[in-house]
Coordinates of C-alpha atoms in Angstrom, one line a residue:
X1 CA 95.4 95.1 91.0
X2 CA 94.3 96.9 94.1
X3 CA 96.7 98.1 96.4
X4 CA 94.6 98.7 99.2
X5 CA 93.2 95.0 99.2
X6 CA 97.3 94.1 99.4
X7 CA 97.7 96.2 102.3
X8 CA 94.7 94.6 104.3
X9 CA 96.1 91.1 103.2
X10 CA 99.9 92.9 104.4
X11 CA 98.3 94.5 107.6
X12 CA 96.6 91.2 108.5
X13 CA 98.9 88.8 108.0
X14 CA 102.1 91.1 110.0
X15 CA 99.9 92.4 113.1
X16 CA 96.2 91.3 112.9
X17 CA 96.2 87.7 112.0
X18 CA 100.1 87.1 113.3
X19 CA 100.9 83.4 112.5
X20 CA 102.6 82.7 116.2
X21 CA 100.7 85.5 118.2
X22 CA 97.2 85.6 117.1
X23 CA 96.7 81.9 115.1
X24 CA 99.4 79.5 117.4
X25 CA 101.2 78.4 114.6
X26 CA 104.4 77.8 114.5
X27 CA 105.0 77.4 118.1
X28 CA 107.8 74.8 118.3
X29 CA 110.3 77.1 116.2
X30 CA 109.0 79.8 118.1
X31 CA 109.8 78.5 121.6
X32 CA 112.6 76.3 120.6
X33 CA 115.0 78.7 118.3
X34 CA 114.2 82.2 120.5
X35 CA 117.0 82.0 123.2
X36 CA 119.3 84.3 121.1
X37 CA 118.9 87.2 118.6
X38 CA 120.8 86.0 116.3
X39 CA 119.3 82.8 116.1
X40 CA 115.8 84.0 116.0
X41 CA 116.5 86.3 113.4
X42 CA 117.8 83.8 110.7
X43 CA 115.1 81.5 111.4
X44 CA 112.6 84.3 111.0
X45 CA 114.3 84.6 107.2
X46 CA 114.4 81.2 106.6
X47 CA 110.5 81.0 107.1
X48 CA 109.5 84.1 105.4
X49 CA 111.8 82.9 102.5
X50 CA 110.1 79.1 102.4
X51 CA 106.5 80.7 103.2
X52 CA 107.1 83.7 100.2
X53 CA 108.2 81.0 97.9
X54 CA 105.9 78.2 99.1
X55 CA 102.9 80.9 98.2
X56 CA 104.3 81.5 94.8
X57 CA 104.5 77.7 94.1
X58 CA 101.9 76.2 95.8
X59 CA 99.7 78.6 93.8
X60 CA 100.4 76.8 90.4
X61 CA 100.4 73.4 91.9
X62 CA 96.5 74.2 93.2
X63 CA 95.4 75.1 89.4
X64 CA 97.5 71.6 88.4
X65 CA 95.2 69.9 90.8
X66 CA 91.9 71.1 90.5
X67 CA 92.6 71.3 86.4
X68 CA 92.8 67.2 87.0
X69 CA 90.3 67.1 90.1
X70 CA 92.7 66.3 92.3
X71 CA 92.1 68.7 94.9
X72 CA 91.7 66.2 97.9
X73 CA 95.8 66.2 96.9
X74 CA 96.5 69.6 98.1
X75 CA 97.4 69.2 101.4
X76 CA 100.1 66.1 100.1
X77 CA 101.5 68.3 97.4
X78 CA 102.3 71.5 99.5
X79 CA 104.4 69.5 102.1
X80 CA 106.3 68.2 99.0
X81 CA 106.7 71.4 97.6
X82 CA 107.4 72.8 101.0
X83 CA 110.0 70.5 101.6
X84 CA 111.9 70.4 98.7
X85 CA 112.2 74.2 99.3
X86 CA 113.7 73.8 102.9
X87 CA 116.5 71.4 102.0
X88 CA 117.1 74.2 99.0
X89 CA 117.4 76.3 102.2
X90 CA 119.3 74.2 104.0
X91 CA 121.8 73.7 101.8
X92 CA 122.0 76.8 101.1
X93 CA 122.9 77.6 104.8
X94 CA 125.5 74.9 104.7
X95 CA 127.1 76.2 102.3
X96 CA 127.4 80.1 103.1
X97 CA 126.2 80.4 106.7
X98 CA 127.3 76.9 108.6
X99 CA 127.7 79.0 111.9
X100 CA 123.9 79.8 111.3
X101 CA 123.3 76.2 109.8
X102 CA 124.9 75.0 113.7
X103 CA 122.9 77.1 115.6
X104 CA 119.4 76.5 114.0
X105 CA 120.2 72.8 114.3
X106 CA 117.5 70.6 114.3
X107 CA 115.0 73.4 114.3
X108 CA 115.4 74.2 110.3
X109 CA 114.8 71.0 108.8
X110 CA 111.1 71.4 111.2
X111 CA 110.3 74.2 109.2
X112 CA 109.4 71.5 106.7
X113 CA 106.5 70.4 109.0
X114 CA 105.9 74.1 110.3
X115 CA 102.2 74.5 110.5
X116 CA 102.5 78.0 109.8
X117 CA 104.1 77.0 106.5
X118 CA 101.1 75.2 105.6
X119 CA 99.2 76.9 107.0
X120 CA 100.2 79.8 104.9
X121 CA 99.7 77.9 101.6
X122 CA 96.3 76.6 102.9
X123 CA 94.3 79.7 103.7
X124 CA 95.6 81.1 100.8
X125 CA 93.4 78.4 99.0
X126 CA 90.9 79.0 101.3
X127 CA 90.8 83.0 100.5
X128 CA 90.7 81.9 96.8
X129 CA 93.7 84.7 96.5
X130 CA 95.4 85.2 92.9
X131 CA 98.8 84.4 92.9
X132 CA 99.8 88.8 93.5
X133 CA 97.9 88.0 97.0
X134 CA 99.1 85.0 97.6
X135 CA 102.7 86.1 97.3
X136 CA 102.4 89.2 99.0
X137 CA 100.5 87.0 101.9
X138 CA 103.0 84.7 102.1
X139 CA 105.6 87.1 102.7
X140 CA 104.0 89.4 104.8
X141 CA 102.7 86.5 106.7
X142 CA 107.1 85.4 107.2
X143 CA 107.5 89.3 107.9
X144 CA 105.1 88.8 111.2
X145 CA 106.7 85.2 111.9
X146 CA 109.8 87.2 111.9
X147 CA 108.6 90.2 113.9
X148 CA 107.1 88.1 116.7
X149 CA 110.2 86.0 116.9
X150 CA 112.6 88.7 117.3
X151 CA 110.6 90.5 119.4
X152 CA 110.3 87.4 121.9
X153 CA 114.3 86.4 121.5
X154 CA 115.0 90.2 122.4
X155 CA 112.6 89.6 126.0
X156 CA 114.2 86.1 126.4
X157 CA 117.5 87.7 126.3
X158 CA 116.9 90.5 128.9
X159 CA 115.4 88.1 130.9
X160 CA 118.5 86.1 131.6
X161 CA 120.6 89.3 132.6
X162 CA 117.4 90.8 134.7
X163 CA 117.4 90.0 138.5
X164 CA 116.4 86.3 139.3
X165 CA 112.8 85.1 139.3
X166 CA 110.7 83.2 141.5
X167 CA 112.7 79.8 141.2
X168 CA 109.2 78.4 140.2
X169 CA 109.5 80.2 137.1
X170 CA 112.8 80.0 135.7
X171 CA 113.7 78.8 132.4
X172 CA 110.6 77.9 130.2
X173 CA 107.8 78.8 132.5
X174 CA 109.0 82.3 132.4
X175 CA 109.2 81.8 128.4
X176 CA 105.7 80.7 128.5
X177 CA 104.6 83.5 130.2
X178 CA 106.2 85.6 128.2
X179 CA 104.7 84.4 124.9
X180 CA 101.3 84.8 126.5
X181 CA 102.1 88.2 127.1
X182 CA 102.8 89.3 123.7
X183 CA 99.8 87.7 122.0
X184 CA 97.6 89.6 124.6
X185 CA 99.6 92.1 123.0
X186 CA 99.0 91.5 119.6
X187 CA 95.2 90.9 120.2
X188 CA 95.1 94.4 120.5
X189 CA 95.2 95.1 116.6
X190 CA 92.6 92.8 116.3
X191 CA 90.3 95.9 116.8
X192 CA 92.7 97.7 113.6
X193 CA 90.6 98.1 110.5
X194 CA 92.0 96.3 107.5
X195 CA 89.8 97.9 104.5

């Protein structure tokens, strides 16, 4: 195993090839669960748990299908498999977080149709990575979901305690802004050299 090809796949999928920042997916989480910290940070574990362990999954359900030439069934059985995992997370909430479970509201049982999700599972196809890579991409690829989201609640925050803006952009136009601020941002590492 080469650890400097996991670091590229690590490197990319947290700064380079951010899944909000850099690729737009994942957007309506993004914009929709980022008004407080606390919020943002337990949806940004929720999808870097479903998108580590939809990586590991999905990978043994892709040899399944193309072992019976079924691979025009991928895209059908990751959403299963994805959605099976968030209601495992969901409950999960329920059960040992409900304030968390209240707060993410309808917003965690959209991770299920979170194109950043699939999307995940998908280019992981599409690199042909083992299963190692595919994990590790997975993950790293929640750890940059989680990053960006954070990072964004934390502005959104400030925001409403900061002086008052043009009345023009108050509430979601200044959150739009915003976002297009930190992807100009984050286009910056896409000069950063990933071996």
């Amino acid at each position: 195993m080469d650890i400097t090809k996991l670091l590229s796949i690590s490197l990319g999928a947290i700064l380079v090839n951010n899944f909000i920042l850099v690729q737009f997916l994942g957007i309506c989480p993004f914009m929709g669960v980022s008004k407080k910290m606390d919020t943002a940070v337990g949806m940004g574990f929720a999808v870097t748990f479903v998108m580590a362990l939809a990586s590991a999954l999905c990978y043994p359900v892709n040899r399944l299908l193309i072992a019976l030439d079924l691979e025009y069934m991928q895209t059908v059985a990751f959403i299963l498999v994805i959605a099976s995992l968030v209601q495992l997370v969901e409950m999960f909430l329920k059960k040992t977080i409900p304030s968390l479970y209240e707060a993410l509201g309808v917003y965690l049982p959209l991770i299920t149709t979170n194109c950043a999700v699939l999307g995940v599972v998908l280019l992981n196809v599409q690199e042909n990575y083992n299963f190692i890579e595919s994990v590790v991409y997975g993950a790293t690829g929640g750890i940059g979901f989680l990053l960006a989201i954070v990072l964004f609640a934390s502005i959104r925050e400030r925001l409403q305690f900061s002086s008052e803006p043009p009345k023009a952009f108050e509430g979601f136009p200044i959150a739009l802004i915003t976002a297009g601020l930190m992807a100009l941002c984050f286009m910056g590492f896409s000069g950063l050299k990933v071996w």
